[in-house]
Short mmCIF file of C-alpha atoms in Angstrom, two decimals:
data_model
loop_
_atom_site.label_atom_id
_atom_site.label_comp_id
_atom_site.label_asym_id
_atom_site.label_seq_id
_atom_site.Cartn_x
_atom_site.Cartn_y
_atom_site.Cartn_z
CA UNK X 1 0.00 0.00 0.00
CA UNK X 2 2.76 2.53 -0.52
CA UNK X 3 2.72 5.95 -2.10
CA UNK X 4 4.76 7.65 -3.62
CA UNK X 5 5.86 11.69 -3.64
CA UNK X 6 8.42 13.75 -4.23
CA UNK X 7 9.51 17.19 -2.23
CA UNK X 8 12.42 19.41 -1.69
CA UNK X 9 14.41 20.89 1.04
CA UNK X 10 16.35 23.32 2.19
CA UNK X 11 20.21 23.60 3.15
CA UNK X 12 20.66 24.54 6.73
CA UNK X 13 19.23 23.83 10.70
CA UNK X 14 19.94 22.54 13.58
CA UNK X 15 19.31 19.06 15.36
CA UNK X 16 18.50 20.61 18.61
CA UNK X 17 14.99 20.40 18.77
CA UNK X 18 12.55 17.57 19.61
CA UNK X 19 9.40 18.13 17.68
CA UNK X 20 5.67 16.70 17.85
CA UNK X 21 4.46 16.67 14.35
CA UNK X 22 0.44 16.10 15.43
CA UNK X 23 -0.73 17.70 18.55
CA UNK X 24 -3.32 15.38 21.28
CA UNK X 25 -6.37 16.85 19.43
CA UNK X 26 -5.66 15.55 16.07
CA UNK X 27 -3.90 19.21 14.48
CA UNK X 28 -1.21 19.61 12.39
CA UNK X 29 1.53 21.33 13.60
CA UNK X 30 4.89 21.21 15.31
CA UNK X 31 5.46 21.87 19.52
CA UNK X 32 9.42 22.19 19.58
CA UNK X 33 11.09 21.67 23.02
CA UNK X 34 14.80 21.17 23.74
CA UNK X 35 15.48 18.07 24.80
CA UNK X 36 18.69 15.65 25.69
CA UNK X 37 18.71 11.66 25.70
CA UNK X 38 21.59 9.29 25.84
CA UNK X 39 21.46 7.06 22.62
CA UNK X 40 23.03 4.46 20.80
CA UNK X 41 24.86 5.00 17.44
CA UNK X 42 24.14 2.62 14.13
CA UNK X 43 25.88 2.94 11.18
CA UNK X 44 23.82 2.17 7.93
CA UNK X 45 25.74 1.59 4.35
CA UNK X 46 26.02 5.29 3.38
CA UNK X 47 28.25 6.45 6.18
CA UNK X 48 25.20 8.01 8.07
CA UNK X 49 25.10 8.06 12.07
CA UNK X 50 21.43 7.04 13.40
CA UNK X 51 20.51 7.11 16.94
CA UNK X 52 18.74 4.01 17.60
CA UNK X 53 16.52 5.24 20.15
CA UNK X 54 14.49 7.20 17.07
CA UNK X 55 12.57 4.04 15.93
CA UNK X 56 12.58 1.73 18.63
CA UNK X 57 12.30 4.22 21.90
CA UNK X 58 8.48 3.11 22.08
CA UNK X 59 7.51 5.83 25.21
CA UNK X 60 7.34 8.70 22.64
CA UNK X 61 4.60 8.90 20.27
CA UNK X 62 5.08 7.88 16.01
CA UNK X 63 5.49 11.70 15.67
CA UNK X 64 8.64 12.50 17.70
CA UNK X 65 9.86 8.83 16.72
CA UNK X 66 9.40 10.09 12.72
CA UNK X 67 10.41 13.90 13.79
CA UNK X 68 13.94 12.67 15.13
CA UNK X 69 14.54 10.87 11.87
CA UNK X 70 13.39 13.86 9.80
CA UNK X 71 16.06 15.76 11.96
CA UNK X 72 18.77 13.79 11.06
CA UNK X 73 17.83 13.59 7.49
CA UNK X 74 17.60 17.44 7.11
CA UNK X 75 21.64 17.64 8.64
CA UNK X 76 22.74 15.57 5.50
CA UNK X 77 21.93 18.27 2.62
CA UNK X 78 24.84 20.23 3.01
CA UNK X 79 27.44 17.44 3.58
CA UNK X 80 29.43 17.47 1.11
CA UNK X 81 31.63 14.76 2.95
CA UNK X 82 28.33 12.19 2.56
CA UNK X 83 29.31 12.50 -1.19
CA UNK X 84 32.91 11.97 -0.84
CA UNK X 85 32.35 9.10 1.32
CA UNK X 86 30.33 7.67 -1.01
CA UNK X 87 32.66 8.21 -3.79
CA UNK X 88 35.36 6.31 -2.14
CA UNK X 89 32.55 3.54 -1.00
CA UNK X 90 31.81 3.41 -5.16
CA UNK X 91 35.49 3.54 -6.27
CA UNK X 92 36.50 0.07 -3.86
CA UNK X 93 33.52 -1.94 -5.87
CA UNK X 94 33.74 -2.39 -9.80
CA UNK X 95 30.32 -0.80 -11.33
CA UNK X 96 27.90 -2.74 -13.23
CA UNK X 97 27.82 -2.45 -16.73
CA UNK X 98 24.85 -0.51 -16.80
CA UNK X 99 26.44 2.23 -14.91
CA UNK X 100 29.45 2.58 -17.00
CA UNK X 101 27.89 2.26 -20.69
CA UNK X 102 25.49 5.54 -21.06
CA UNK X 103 23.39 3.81 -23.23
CA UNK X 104 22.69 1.00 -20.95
CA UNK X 105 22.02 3.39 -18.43
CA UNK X 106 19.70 5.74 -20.41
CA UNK X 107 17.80 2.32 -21.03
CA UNK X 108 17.45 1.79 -17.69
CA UNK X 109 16.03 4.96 -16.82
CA UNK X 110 13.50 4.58 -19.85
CA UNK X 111 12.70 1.51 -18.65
CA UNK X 112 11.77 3.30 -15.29
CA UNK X 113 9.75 5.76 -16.60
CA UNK X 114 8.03 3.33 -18.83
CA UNK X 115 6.61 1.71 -15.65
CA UNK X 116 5.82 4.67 -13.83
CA UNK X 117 3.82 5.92 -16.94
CA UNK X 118 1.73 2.44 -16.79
CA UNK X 119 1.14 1.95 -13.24
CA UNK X 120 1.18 6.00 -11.70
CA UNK X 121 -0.39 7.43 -14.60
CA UNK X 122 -0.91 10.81 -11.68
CA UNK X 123 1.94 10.93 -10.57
CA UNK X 124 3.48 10.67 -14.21
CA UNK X 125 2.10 13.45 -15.10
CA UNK X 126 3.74 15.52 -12.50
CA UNK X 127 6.96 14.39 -13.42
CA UNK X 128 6.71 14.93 -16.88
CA UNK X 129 7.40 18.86 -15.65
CA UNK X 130 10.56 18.20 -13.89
CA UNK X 131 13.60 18.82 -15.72
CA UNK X 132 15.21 15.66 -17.30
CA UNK X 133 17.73 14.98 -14.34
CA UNK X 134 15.47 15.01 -11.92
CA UNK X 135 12.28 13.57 -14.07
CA UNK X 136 15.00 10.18 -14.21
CA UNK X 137 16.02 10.70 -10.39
CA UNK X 138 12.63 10.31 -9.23
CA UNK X 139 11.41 7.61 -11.73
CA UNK X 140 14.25 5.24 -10.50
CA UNK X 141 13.12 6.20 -6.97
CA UNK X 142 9.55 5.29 -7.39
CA UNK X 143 10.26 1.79 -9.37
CA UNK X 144 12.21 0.79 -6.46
CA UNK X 145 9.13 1.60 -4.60
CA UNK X 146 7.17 -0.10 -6.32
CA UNK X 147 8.77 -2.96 -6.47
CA UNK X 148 9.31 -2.96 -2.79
CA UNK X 149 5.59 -2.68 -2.60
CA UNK X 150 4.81 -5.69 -4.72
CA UNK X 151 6.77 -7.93 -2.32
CA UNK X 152 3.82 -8.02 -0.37
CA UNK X 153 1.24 -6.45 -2.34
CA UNK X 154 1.91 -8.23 -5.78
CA UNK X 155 0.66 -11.72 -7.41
CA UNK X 156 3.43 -13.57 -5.59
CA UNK X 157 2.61 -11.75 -1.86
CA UNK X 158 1.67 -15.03 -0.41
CA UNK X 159 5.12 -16.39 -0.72
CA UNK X 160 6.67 -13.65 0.48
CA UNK X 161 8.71 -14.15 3.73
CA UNK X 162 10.97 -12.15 6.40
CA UNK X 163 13.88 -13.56 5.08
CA UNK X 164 12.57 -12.61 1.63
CA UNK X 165 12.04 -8.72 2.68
CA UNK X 166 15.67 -9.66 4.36
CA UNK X 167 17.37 -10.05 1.28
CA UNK X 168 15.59 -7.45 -0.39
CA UNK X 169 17.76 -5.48 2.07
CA UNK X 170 20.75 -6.85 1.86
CA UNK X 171 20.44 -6.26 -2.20
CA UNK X 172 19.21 -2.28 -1.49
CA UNK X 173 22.59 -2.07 0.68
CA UNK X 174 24.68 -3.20 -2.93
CA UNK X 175 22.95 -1.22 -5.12
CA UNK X 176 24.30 1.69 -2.62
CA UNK X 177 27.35 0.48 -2.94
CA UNK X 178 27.33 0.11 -6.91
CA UNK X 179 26.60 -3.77 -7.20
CA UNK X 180 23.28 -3.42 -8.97
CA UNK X 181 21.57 -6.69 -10.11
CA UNK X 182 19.57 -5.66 -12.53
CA UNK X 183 18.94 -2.44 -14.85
CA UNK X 184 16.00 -0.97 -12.53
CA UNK X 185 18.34 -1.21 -9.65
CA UNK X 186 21.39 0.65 -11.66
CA UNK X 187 19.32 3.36 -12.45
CA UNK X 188 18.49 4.16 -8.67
CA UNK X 189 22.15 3.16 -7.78
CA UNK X 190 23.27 5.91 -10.53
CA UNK X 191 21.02 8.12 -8.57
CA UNK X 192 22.68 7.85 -5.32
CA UNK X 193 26.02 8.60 -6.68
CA UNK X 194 24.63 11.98 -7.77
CA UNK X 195 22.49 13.09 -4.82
CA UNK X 196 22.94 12.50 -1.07
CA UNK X 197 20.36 10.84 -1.06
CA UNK X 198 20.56 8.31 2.49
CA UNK X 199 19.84 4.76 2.82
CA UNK X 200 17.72 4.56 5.96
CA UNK X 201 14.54 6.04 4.47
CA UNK X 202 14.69 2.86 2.00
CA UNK X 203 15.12 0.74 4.92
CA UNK X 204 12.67 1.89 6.85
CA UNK X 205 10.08 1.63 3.74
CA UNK X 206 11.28 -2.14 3.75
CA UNK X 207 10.22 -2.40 7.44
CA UNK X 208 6.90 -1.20 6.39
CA UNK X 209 6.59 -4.32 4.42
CA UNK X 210 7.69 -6.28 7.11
CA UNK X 211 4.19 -4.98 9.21
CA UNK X 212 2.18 -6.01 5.96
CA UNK X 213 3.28 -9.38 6.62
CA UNK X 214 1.90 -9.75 10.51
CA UNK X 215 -0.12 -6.73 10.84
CA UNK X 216 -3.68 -5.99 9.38
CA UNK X 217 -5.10 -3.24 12.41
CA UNK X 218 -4.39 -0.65 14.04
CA UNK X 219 -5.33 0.10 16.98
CA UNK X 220 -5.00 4.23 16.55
CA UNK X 221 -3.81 7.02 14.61
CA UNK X 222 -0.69 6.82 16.33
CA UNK X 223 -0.12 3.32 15.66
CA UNK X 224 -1.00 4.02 11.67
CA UNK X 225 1.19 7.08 11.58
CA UNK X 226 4.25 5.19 12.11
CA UNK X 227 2.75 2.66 9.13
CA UNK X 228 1.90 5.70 6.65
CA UNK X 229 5.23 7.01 7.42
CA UNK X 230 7.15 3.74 6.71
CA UNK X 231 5.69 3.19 3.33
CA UNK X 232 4.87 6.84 2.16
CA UNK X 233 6.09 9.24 3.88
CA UNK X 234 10.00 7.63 3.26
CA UNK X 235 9.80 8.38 -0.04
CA UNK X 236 9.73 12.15 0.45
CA UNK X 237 12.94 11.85 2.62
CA UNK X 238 14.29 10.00 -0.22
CA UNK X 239 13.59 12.30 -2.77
CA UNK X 240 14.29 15.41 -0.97
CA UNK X 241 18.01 15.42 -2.00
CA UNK X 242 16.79 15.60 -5.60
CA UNK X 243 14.66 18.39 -5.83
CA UNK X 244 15.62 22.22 -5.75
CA UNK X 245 15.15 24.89 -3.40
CA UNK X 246 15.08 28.72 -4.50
CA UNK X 247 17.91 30.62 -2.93
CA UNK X 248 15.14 33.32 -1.46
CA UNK X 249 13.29 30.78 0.95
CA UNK X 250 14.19 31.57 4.65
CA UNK X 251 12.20 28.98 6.12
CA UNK X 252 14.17 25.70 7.86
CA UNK X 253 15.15 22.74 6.44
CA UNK X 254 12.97 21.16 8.97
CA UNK X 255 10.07 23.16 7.85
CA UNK X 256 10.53 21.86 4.11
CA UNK X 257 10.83 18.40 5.38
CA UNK X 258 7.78 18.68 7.73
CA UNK X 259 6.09 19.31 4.71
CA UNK X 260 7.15 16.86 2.26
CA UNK X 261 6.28 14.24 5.16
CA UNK X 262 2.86 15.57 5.02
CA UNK X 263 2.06 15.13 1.54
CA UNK X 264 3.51 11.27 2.16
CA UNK X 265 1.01 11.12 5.17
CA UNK X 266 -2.13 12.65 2.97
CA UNK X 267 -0.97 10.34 -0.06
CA UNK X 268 -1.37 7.52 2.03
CA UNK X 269 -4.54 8.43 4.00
CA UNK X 270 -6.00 9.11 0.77
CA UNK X 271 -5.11 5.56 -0.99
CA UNK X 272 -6.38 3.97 2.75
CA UNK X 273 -9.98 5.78 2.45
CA UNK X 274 -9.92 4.70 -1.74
CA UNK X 275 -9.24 1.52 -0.98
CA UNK X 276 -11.41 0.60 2.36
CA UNK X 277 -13.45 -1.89 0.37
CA UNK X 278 -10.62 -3.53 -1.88
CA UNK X 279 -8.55 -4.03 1.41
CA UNK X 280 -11.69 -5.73 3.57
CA UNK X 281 -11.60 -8.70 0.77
CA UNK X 282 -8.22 -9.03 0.95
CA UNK X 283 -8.70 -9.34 5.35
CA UNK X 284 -7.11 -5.74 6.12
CA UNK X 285 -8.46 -2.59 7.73
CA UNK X 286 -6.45 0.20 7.50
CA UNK X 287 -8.67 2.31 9.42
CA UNK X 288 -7.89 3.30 13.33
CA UNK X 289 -9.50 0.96 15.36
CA UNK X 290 -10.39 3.31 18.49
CA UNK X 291 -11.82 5.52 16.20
CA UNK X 292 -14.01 3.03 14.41
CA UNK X 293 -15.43 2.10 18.13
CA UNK X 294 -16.53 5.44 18.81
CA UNK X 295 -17.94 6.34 15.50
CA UNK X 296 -20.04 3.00 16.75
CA UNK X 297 -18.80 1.75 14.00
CA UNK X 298 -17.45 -2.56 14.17
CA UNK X 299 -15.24 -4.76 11.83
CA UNK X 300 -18.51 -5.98 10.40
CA UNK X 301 -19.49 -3.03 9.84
CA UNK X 302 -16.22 -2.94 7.41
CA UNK X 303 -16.41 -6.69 5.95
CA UNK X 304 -20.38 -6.00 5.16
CA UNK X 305 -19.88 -2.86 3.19
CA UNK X 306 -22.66 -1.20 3.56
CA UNK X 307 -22.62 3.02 3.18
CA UNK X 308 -24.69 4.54 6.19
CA UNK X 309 -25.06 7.43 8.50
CA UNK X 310 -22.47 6.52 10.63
CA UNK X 311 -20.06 5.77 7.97
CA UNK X 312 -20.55 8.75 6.21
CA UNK X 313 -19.52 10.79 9.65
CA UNK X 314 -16.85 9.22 9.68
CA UNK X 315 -15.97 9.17 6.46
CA UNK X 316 -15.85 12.70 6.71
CA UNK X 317 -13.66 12.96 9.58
CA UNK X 318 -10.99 10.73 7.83
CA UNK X 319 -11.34 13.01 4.64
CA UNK X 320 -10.97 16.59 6.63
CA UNK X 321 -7.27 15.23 8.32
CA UNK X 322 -6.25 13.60 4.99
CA UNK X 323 -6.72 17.16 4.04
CA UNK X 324 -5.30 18.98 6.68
CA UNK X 325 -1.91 17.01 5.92
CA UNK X 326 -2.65 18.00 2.26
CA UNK X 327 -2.81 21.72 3.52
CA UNK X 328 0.50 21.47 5.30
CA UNK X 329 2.07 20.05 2.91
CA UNK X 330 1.08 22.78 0.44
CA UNK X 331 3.25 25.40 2.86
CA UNK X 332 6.11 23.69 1.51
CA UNK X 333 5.64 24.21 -2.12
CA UNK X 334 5.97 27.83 -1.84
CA UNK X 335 9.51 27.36 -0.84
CA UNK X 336 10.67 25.22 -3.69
CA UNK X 337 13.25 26.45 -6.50
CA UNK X 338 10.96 27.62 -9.13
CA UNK X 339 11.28 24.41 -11.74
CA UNK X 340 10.25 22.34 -9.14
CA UNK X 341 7.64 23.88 -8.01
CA UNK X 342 5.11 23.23 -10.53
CA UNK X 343 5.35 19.94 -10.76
CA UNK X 344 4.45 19.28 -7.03
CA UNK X 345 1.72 21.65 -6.55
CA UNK X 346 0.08 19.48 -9.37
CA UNK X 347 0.68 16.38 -7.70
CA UNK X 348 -0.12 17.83 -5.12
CA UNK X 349 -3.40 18.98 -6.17
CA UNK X 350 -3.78 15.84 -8.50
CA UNK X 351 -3.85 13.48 -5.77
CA UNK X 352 -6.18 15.42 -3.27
CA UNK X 353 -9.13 15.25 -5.75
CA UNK X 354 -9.24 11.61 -4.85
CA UNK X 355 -10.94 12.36 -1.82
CA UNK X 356 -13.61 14.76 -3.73
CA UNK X 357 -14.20 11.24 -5.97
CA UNK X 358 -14.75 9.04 -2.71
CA UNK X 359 -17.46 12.55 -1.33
CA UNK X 360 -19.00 12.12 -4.77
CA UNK X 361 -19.41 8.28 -4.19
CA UNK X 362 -21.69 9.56 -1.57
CA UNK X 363 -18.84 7.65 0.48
CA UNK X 364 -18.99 4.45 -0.98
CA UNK X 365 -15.43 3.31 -0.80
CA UNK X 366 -16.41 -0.57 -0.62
CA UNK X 367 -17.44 -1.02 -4.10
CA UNK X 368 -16.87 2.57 -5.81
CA UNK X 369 -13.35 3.01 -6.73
CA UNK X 370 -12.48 6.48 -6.40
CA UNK X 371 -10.79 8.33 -9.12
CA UNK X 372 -9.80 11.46 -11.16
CA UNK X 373 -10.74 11.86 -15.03
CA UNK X 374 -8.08 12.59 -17.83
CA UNK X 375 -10.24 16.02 -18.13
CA UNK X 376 -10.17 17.00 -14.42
CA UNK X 377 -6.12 16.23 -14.49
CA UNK X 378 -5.52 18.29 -17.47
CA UNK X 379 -7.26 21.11 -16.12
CA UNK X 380 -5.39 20.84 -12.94
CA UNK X 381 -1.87 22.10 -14.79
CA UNK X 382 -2.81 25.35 -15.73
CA UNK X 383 -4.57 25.92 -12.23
CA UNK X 384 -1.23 24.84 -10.09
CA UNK X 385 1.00 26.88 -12.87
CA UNK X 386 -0.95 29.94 -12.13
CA UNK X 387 -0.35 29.86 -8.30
CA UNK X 388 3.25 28.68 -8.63
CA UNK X 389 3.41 32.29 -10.48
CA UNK X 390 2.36 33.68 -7.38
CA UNK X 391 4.92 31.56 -5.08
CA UNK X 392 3.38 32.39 -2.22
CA UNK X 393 -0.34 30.81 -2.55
#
């Protein structure tokens, strides 16, 4: 159930600050507070430092667990020793053919955006307005994505084990170091040579797939938060390195990355509430359990499928935070460098109708499959080019 989005960020901040990304009452926002804790150190492949205590320190809530990664994430866009490090990582292994012939390569990247173009046609459509670099960046960023997804997701899901999602892993950590095995993977292992772009955001998507596989509830918000982030909201931390920022924007690198963590969340709240009914048959409920119970609303309620006045308050409730997330993550666009810009606010903008479909559904989301017309997407360009004119919007 992963999503997939691209952001930006900016090059300078702090890691002093401890920061709660939702407040109690359900708000989007950020309560900063200084803070000290004793941690331990891991070392992933690409050089990077990671306190352990940001995942696995289970008396904070998803949001400071996330916020702390975000933090250290945000540190590594102006190291230029992360690059150097890597270079000399690259230079010890001997590069697959498909990273040292340029027409294998550009294959590789076609290939990429061949599949994105068949299986995101939205999101396609928003890359088609990045510039060529960073159109290729991101398509070799969401094929591994997808393919991660598919693990567990795909036709062959039900053979899928941990030590299956382990060697996934183990073949993401030699594609980072330039030992590719196939062309998808070269193209995303070109792309790491060029950007900072970090390994543990990758990881941490895999360990999404790894709840997939023994987890089908959850129990709150807070509990799905940590899911949505794991196989969504990664991908803006992994794209982050490849987009631009314009040299005006004053706002922190935090800020940015608070943002393009938001439009992961909404992405992936949105594809939940599309795909309620399509999940149920396959045994899954992606929906917070707590709040289910006092919408006085049951699992039965789910399997049956059945559109009533209790579903559609609730409904409606999912829907209005999907779209607060949407709204925060909008902040961010204003800050992007201006080629970038357009091409996220349509996503952007793109993927939020969604949730008009599933209103116009009259909130059937069990057998109505929610959706945006080729019309309504082509008349979403000209409407997110006019505001990017404006920057600030």
């Amino acid at each position: 159930m992963s999503s997939v989005v691209h952001w930006v960020v900016s090059p300078n901040e702090s890691l002093s600050c401890v920061v709660r990304f939702m407040n109690k009452n359900g708000k989007v926002g950020v309560n900063v507070s200084n803070k000290k804790r004793g941690s331990s150190i891991l070392n992933f492949s690409s050089g990077i430092s990671v306190l352990s205590s940001d995942i696995v320190n289970s008396s904070r809530s998803s949001e400071e667990r996330v916020y702390e990664v975000i933090l250290k994430q945000a540190a590594l866009v102006g190291d230029k020793k992360l690059m150097k490090r890597r270079s000399v990582d690259l230079s010890k292994h001997s590069k697959a053919d498909a990273m040292t012939n340029p027409t294998l390569l550009n294959e590789a990247y076609d290939r990429c955006g061949d599949v994105c173009a068949e299986y995101a046609k939205t999101f396609y459509l928003g890359t088609l307005l990045m510039s060529p670099e960073r159109q290729r960046a991101v398509w070799a960023i969401y094929v591994w994505c997808r393919r991660t997804d598919e693990l567990v997701d795909g036709p062959n899901a039900s053979h899928i084990t941990p030590m299956a999602l382990d060697r996934w892993e183990q073949r993401l950590v030699d594609l980072f170091e330039g030992r590719p095995y196939d062309m998808y993977d070269a193209a995303l292992s070109d792309t790491v040579s060029k950007y900072p772009v970090d390994i543990q955001p990758f990881k941490d998507m895999i360990d999404g797939m790894r709840l997939d596989l023994k987890k089908s509830r959850y129990k709150s918000f807070d509990e799905l938060y940590l899911y949505c982030y794991y196989v969504a909201g990664t991908v803006g931390l992994m794209t982050v390195p490849v987009m631009g920022i314009s040299p005006h924007s004053k706002v922190s690198t935090e800020s940015v990355y608070n943002s393009a963590l938001a439009l992961g969340i909404a992405n992936q709240l949105t594809n939940i509430l599309r795909d309620v009914g399509e999940d149920a048959r396959r045994g899954r409920i992606y929906l917070p359990q707590d709040e289910l119970q006092r919408a006085g609303l049951t699992e039965e309620d789910i399997f049956r499928g059945q559109v009533t006045e209790k579903w559609r308050a609730f409904m409606r409730g999912q829907i209005k935070r999907a779209r607060m997330f949407f709204a925060e993550a909008e902040k961010g666009v204003a800050e992007l460098d201006a080629a970038s810009r357009w091409p996220v606010l349509a996503s952007l903008l793109l993927y939020q109708q969604i949730l008009d479909s599933i209103e116009a559904n009259d909130y059937n989301n069990f057998t109505k499959r929610a959706y945006v017309g080729k019309a309504k997407k082509l008349m979403s360009l000209p409407k997110a080019y006019a505001r990017t004119l404006m920057r600030q919007f």
